[in-house]
mmCIF file of C-alpha atoms in Angstrom:
data_model
loop_
_atom_site.group_PDB
_atom_site.id
_atom_site.type_symbol
_atom_site.label_atom_id
_atom_site.label_comp_id
_atom_site.label_asym_id
_atom_site.label_seq_id
_atom_site.Cartn_x
_atom_site.Cartn_y
_atom_site.Cartn_z
ATOM 1 C CA MET A 1 0.084 -0.014 0.079
ATOM 2 C CA PRO A 2 1.381 3.353 -0.921
ATOM 3 C CA PRO A 3 2.807 5.287 2.152
ATOM 4 C CA ALA A 4 0.102 8.179 1.724
ATOM 5 C CA PHE A 5 -2.570 5.765 2.864
ATOM 6 C CA ALA A 6 -1.263 5.487 6.427
ATOM 7 C CA ALA A 7 0.541 8.841 6.776
ATOM 8 C CA ALA A 8 -2.681 10.831 6.960
ATOM 9 C CA PRO A 9 -5.823 9.105 7.403
ATOM 10 C CA SER A 10 -9.247 10.744 7.504
ATOM 11 C CA SER A 11 -11.020 8.441 9.781
ATOM 12 C CA SER A 12 -8.681 7.171 12.447
ATOM 13 C CA ILE A 13 -9.402 5.869 16.027
ATOM 14 C CA CYS A 14 -6.569 7.912 17.038
ATOM 15 C CA GLY A 15 -7.245 10.940 14.931
ATOM 16 C CA VAL A 16 -10.013 13.267 14.891
ATOM 17 C CA ARG A 17 -10.373 14.112 11.255
ATOM 18 C CA ILE A 18 -13.936 13.834 9.728
ATOM 19 C CA PRO A 19 -13.573 10.939 7.283
ATOM 20 C CA THR A 20 -14.480 10.919 3.457
ATOM 21 C CA ALA A 21 -16.664 8.148 2.409
ATOM 22 C CA CYS A 22 -15.949 5.187 0.517
ATOM 23 C CA ARG A 23 -16.643 1.468 0.030
ATOM 24 C CA PHE A 24 -14.057 -0.982 1.460
ATOM 25 C CA GLU A 25 -12.871 1.378 4.130
ATOM 26 C CA ALA A 26 -9.635 3.223 4.716
ATOM 27 C CA GLN A 27 -8.149 6.243 6.374
ATOM 28 C CA SER A 28 -6.709 9.390 4.735
ATOM 29 C CA THR A 29 -7.022 13.145 5.052
ATOM 30 C CA VAL A 30 -10.251 14.542 3.649
ATOM 31 C CA SER A 31 -10.721 17.218 1.179
ATOM 32 C CA ALA A 32 -14.136 16.542 -0.352
ATOM 33 C CA PRO A 33 -16.075 13.505 0.797
ATOM 34 C CA ARG A 34 -16.300 10.852 -1.851
ATOM 35 C CA PHE A 35 -18.153 7.541 -1.866
ATOM 36 C CA LEU A 36 -16.170 4.533 -2.868
ATOM 37 C CA ARG A 37 -17.718 0.941 -3.524
ATOM 38 C CA ASN A 38 -15.867 -2.269 -4.151
ATOM 39 C CA TRP A 39 -16.599 -4.442 -7.118
ATOM 40 C CA VAL A 40 -14.207 -7.194 -6.355
ATOM 41 C CA ALA A 41 -16.206 -9.796 -7.641
ATOM 42 C CA ALA A 42 -14.709 -10.414 -10.832
ATOM 43 C CA LYS A 43 -11.300 -10.708 -8.887
ATOM 44 C CA THR A 44 -11.939 -12.424 -6.062
ATOM 45 C CA ARG A 45 -15.052 -14.620 -6.327
ATOM 46 C CA SER A 46 -17.339 -16.250 -9.085
ATOM 47 C CA ALA A 47 -19.602 -14.136 -10.931
ATOM 48 C CA SER A 48 -22.531 -15.951 -9.482
ATOM 49 C CA ALA A 49 -21.642 -14.718 -5.966
ATOM 50 C CA TRP A 50 -21.536 -11.058 -7.125
ATOM 51 C CA SER A 51 -24.673 -9.481 -7.795
ATOM 52 C CA LEU A 52 -23.767 -6.185 -6.091
ATOM 53 C CA LYS A 53 -24.212 -3.817 -9.000
ATOM 54 C CA ALA A 54 -27.747 -4.623 -9.380
ATOM 55 C CA GLY A 55 -28.337 -4.988 -5.670
ATOM 56 C CA LEU A 56 -26.533 -2.210 -3.855
ATOM 57 C CA TRP A 57 -29.668 -0.164 -2.969
ATOM 58 C CA ASP A 58 -31.272 -3.637 -2.195
ATOM 59 C CA SER A 59 -28.446 -4.320 0.050
ATOM 60 C CA LEU A 60 -28.721 -0.879 1.695
ATOM 61 C CA ARG A 61 -32.457 -1.331 2.127
ATOM 62 C CA SER A 62 -31.860 -4.691 3.649
ATOM 63 C CA GLY A 63 -35.191 -4.640 5.791
ATOM 64 C CA PHE A 64 -37.520 -4.173 2.780
ATOM 65 C CA LEU A 65 -38.535 -6.167 -0.333
ATOM 66 C CA LYS A 66 -40.204 -4.611 -3.405
ATOM 67 C CA SER A 67 -42.905 -6.276 -5.144
ATOM 68 C CA ASN A 68 -45.386 -5.108 -7.819
ATOM 69 C CA ASN A 69 -44.828 -1.300 -6.934
ATOM 70 C CA SER A 70 -45.633 -2.014 -3.451
ATOM 71 C CA THR A 71 -43.252 -2.193 -0.360
ATOM 72 C CA GLU A 72 -43.615 -5.036 2.260
ATOM 73 C CA THR A 73 -41.747 -5.110 5.600
ATOM 74 C CA VAL A 74 -39.831 -8.526 6.050
ATOM 75 C CA GLU A 75 -40.860 -9.830 9.199
ATOM 76 C CA PRO A 76 -38.006 -10.773 11.553
ATOM 77 C CA PRO A 77 -37.722 -14.390 12.489
ATOM 78 C CA ALA A 78 -39.789 -15.580 15.769
ATOM 79 C CA ALA A 79 -36.548 -16.697 17.317
ATOM 80 C CA PRO A 80 -33.198 -15.388 17.249
ATOM 81 C CA LEU A 81 -30.781 -17.333 14.980
ATOM 82 C CA GLU A 82 -27.718 -18.764 16.539
ATOM 83 C CA VAL A 83 -24.724 -17.661 14.470
ATOM 84 C CA GLU A 84 -21.352 -19.453 14.768
ATOM 85 C CA GLU A 85 -18.650 -17.274 15.610
ATOM 86 C CA PRO A 86 -16.133 -17.383 12.820
ATOM 87 C CA LEU A 87 -12.665 -18.662 13.743
ATOM 88 C CA PRO A 88 -9.812 -16.149 13.643
ATOM 89 C CA VAL A 89 -7.305 -16.801 10.791
ATOM 90 C CA GLU A 90 -3.364 -16.555 11.028
ATOM 91 C CA ILE A 91 -1.357 -16.384 7.816
ATOM 92 C CA VAL A 92 2.344 -15.710 7.556
ATOM 93 C CA LEU A 93 2.706 -13.348 4.825
ATOM 94 C CA LEU A 94 6.552 -13.088 4.469
ATOM 95 C CA GLU A 95 9.489 -14.695 5.896
ATOM 96 C CA ARG A 96 13.150 -13.404 5.571
ATOM 97 C CA THR A 97 16.575 -13.647 7.039
ATOM 98 C CA LEU A 98 17.862 -10.192 8.446
ATOM 99 C CA LEU A 99 21.571 -9.252 8.214
ATOM 100 C CA ASP A 100 22.303 -10.163 11.635
ATOM 101 C CA GLY A 101 21.212 -13.700 10.915
ATOM 102 C CA SER A 102 17.857 -13.621 12.868
ATOM 103 C CA THR A 103 14.585 -14.352 11.062
ATOM 104 C CA GLU A 104 11.485 -12.116 10.620
ATOM 105 C CA GLN A 105 8.082 -13.311 9.934
ATOM 106 C CA ILE A 106 5.114 -10.884 9.124
ATOM 107 C CA LEU A 107 1.974 -12.340 10.703
ATOM 108 C CA PHE A 108 -1.573 -11.337 9.260
ATOM 109 C CA SER A 109 -4.236 -12.112 12.036
ATOM 110 C CA SER A 110 -7.808 -11.451 12.337
ATOM 111 C CA ALA A 111 -8.025 -12.534 15.955
ATOM 112 C CA GLY A 112 -8.069 -8.883 17.122
ATOM 113 C CA ASP A 113 -4.939 -9.158 19.272
ATOM 114 C CA VAL A 114 -4.150 -5.554 19.679
ATOM 115 C CA ASP A 115 -2.571 -3.836 22.826
ATOM 116 C CA VAL A 116 -3.874 -0.242 23.010
ATOM 117 C CA TYR A 117 -0.467 0.971 23.883
ATOM 118 C CA ASP A 118 1.129 -0.718 20.933
ATOM 119 C CA LEU A 119 -1.519 0.952 18.674
ATOM 120 C CA GLN A 120 -0.996 4.065 20.198
ATOM 121 C CA ALA A 121 2.574 3.856 19.499
ATOM 122 C CA LEU A 122 1.926 2.933 15.924
ATOM 123 C CA CYS A 123 -0.466 5.863 15.442
ATOM 124 C CA ASP A 124 2.191 8.127 16.730
ATOM 125 C CA LYS A 125 4.649 6.823 14.252
ATOM 126 C CA VAL A 126 2.265 7.534 11.225
ATOM 127 C CA GLY A 127 1.582 11.021 12.765
ATOM 128 C CA TRP A 128 -2.264 10.489 13.772
ATOM 129 C CA PRO A 129 -3.284 12.751 16.728
ATOM 130 C CA ARG A 130 -3.763 11.102 19.982
ATOM 131 C CA ARG A 131 -7.106 10.115 21.371
ATOM 132 C CA PRO A 132 -8.121 8.754 24.983
ATOM 133 C CA LEU A 133 -7.167 5.120 25.472
ATOM 134 C CA SER A 134 -10.351 4.301 26.611
ATOM 135 C CA LYS A 135 -12.086 5.295 23.440
ATOM 136 C CA ILE A 136 -9.433 3.340 21.364
ATOM 137 C CA ALA A 137 -10.071 0.373 23.513
ATOM 138 C CA ALA A 138 -13.974 0.568 22.900
ATOM 139 C CA SER A 139 -13.669 1.231 19.096
ATOM 140 C CA LEU A 140 -11.701 -2.136 19.008
ATOM 141 C CA ARG A 141 -14.211 -3.800 21.379
ATOM 142 C CA ASN A 142 -16.876 -2.759 19.270
ATOM 143 C CA SER A 143 -15.631 -3.590 15.984
ATOM 144 C CA TYR A 144 -17.112 -6.703 13.654
ATOM 145 C CA LEU A 145 -13.432 -7.294 12.798
ATOM 146 C CA VAL A 146 -10.010 -6.214 13.765
ATOM 147 C CA ALA A 147 -7.035 -7.422 11.608
ATOM 148 C CA THR A 148 -3.500 -6.870 12.520
ATOM 149 C CA LEU A 149 0.028 -7.252 11.064
ATOM 150 C CA HIS A 150 2.858 -8.163 13.255
ATOM 151 C CA SER A 151 6.549 -8.458 12.753
ATOM 152 C CA ILE A 152 7.980 -11.495 14.545
ATOM 153 C CA ILE A 153 11.716 -11.375 14.929
ATOM 154 C CA ARG A 154 13.523 -14.614 16.225
ATOM 155 C CA SER A 155 17.084 -14.653 17.325
ATOM 156 C CA SER A 156 19.580 -16.764 15.173
ATOM 157 C CA GLU A 157 21.182 -18.032 18.586
ATOM 158 C CA THR A 158 17.795 -19.336 19.954
ATOM 159 C CA GLU A 159 14.378 -19.669 18.500
ATOM 160 C CA ARG A 160 12.729 -19.346 21.749
ATOM 161 C CA GLU A 161 13.968 -15.502 21.987
ATOM 162 C CA GLU A 162 11.437 -13.466 19.797
ATOM 163 C CA LYS A 163 10.334 -9.936 19.479
ATOM 164 C CA LYS A 164 6.840 -9.319 18.366
ATOM 165 C CA GLN A 165 5.690 -5.765 17.138
ATOM 166 C CA LEU A 166 2.492 -4.434 15.874
ATOM 167 C CA ILE A 167 3.213 -3.051 12.300
ATOM 168 C CA GLY A 168 -0.221 -2.523 10.927
ATOM 169 C CA MET A 169 -4.023 -2.739 11.469
ATOM 170 C CA ALA A 170 -7.326 -2.431 10.043
ATOM 171 C CA ARG A 171 -10.752 -2.855 11.465
ATOM 172 C CA ALA A 172 -14.294 -3.044 10.190
ATOM 173 C CA THR A 173 -17.587 -2.329 11.685
ATOM 174 C CA SER A 174 -20.715 -4.209 10.442
ATOM 175 C CA ASP A 175 -24.587 -5.170 10.785
ATOM 176 C CA HIS A 176 -23.475 -8.852 10.653
ATOM 177 C CA ALA A 177 -25.430 -9.492 7.667
ATOM 178 C CA PHE A 178 -25.250 -7.284 4.716
ATOM 179 C CA ASN A 179 -22.863 -4.349 5.116
ATOM 180 C CA ALA A 180 -19.372 -3.586 6.583
ATOM 181 C CA THR A 181 -17.341 -0.408 6.632
ATOM 182 C CA ILE A 182 -13.428 -0.506 6.940
ATOM 183 C CA TRP A 183 -11.745 1.853 9.254
ATOM 184 C CA ASP A 184 -8.215 2.868 10.455
ATOM 185 C CA VAL A 185 -6.066 1.289 8.112
ATOM 186 C CA LEU A 186 -2.403 2.067 8.966
ATOM 187 C CA VAL A 187 1.005 0.425 8.425
ATOM 188 C CA ASP A 188 4.359 1.370 10.164
ATOM 189 C CA PRO A 189 6.276 3.810 7.953
ATOM 190 C CA SER A 190 9.290 1.599 8.068
ATOM 191 C CA TYR A 191 7.289 -1.259 6.576
ATOM 192 C CA GLN A 192 5.504 0.684 3.852
ATOM 193 C CA GLY A 193 6.444 0.394 0.077
ATOM 194 C CA GLN A 194 6.499 -3.665 0.744
ATOM 195 C CA GLY A 195 3.188 -4.502 -0.387
ATOM 196 C CA LEU A 196 1.779 -5.103 3.256
ATOM 197 C CA GLY A 197 -0.844 -2.568 3.127
ATOM 198 C CA LYS A 198 -2.389 -4.102 -0.110
ATOM 199 C CA ALA A 199 -1.978 -7.553 1.452
ATOM 200 C CA LEU A 200 -3.612 -6.246 4.656
ATOM 201 C CA MET A 201 -6.545 -5.006 2.651
ATOM 202 C CA GLU A 202 -6.902 -8.016 0.471
ATOM 203 C CA LYS A 203 -7.177 -10.228 3.581
ATOM 204 C CA VAL A 204 -9.695 -7.985 5.278
ATOM 205 C CA ILE A 205 -11.769 -8.107 2.351
ATOM 206 C CA ARG A 206 -11.572 -11.976 1.587
ATOM 207 C CA THR A 207 -12.307 -12.383 5.494
ATOM 208 C CA LEU A 208 -15.537 -10.328 5.073
ATOM 209 C CA LEU A 209 -16.643 -12.178 1.868
ATOM 210 C CA GLN A 210 -16.000 -15.564 3.641
ATOM 211 C CA ARG A 211 -18.751 -14.193 6.381
ATOM 212 C CA ASP A 212 -21.011 -13.654 3.569
ATOM 213 C CA ILE A 213 -20.777 -9.716 3.766
ATOM 214 C CA ASN A 214 -20.553 -8.543 0.228
ATOM 215 C CA ASN A 215 -21.708 -4.706 0.814
ATOM 216 C CA ILE A 216 -18.348 -3.241 1.821
ATOM 217 C CA THR A 217 -17.469 0.547 2.225
ATOM 218 C CA LEU A 218 -14.607 2.764 3.081
ATOM 219 C CA PHE A 219 -13.498 6.420 3.378
ATOM 220 C CA ALA A 220 -10.490 7.546 1.473
ATOM 221 C CA ASP A 221 -8.413 10.756 0.637
ATOM 222 C CA ASN A 222 -8.198 11.728 -2.953
ATOM 223 C CA LYS A 223 -4.594 10.951 -3.055
ATOM 224 C CA VAL A 224 -5.341 6.928 -2.398
ATOM 225 C CA ILE A 225 -8.236 6.541 -4.399
ATOM 226 C CA ASP A 226 -6.019 4.951 -7.153
ATOM 227 C CA PHE A 227 -4.895 2.403 -4.628
ATOM 228 C CA TYR A 228 -8.315 1.565 -3.523
ATOM 229 C CA LYS A 229 -9.466 1.318 -7.265
ATOM 230 C CA ASN A 230 -6.714 -1.287 -7.907
ATOM 231 C CA LEU A 231 -8.292 -3.176 -4.930
ATOM 232 C CA GLY A 232 -11.865 -3.143 -6.628
ATOM 233 C CA PHE A 233 -13.536 -0.135 -5.155
ATOM 234 C CA GLU A 234 -15.447 2.104 -7.233
ATOM 235 C CA VAL A 235 -15.964 5.917 -6.653
ATOM 236 C CA ASP A 236 -19.567 6.779 -6.178
ATOM 237 C CA PRO A 237 -21.317 3.810 -7.429
ATOM 238 C CA GLN A 238 -24.563 4.372 -9.048
ATOM 239 C CA GLY A 239 -24.253 8.033 -8.229
ATOM 240 C CA ILE A 240 -24.552 7.208 -4.384
ATOM 241 C CA LYS A 241 -22.952 10.167 -2.145
ATOM 242 C CA GLY A 242 -21.697 9.795 1.127
ATOM 243 C CA MET A 243 -23.141 12.371 3.543
ATOM 244 C CA PHE A 244 -21.922 13.593 6.729
ATOM 245 C CA TRP A 245 -23.860 15.407 9.673
ATOM 246 C CA TYR A 246 -21.890 18.454 11.154
ATOM 247 C CA PRO A 247 -23.001 20.281 14.347
ATOM 248 C CA ARG A 248 -24.191 23.695 13.762
ATOM 249 C CA PHE A 249 -23.496 25.154 16.923
#
């Protein structure tokens, strides 16, 4: 992922900027809000699984069905359905030998293993303004998905000695059925330019799709729109615009 995407996000849990609207979510500085939508169908799943273009508004109006010019409210099930919690995923994205002979692994995880102090330090590295740790913890706790990148360095002398460092994160909120929005995408500046931001986003998208959530949005700055387009996002799909409420007092 290009360095810009993590340097000045528009919607960070550590920052205070008002986000720009997009589909498949990420942070960046905001000039004018824009709405991005992800059409990854052709790239990541079979065409039969991707009726997003025709069904965007149907998905957004998920509580209603249209039939013969009349609108019917879909009645909720009599008893709540039991949903099985998806198992967290851990994948080694990269393994390499460093100059001192130690080995480094870059590990992707969807287990939500984030220490708020480590996250605050990462936010500091990318220049995001600080926010209260209690709010950072609440945002992580209330997220549907928290994905991380960790660097794990093992000494050449003994494999038992290891140093684990948080180098990237992205999270998503969701209604657990139709829609998800990705927030707070960041990668340690010393690890940018290596394709890790792209890999992080691709894993987050794939995880949401595997959970049968196809309507994915995000917020992005103008200078990183091309990055997200390459991941399958579309600006203002079907003319849909993101809208933001601002206090008038």
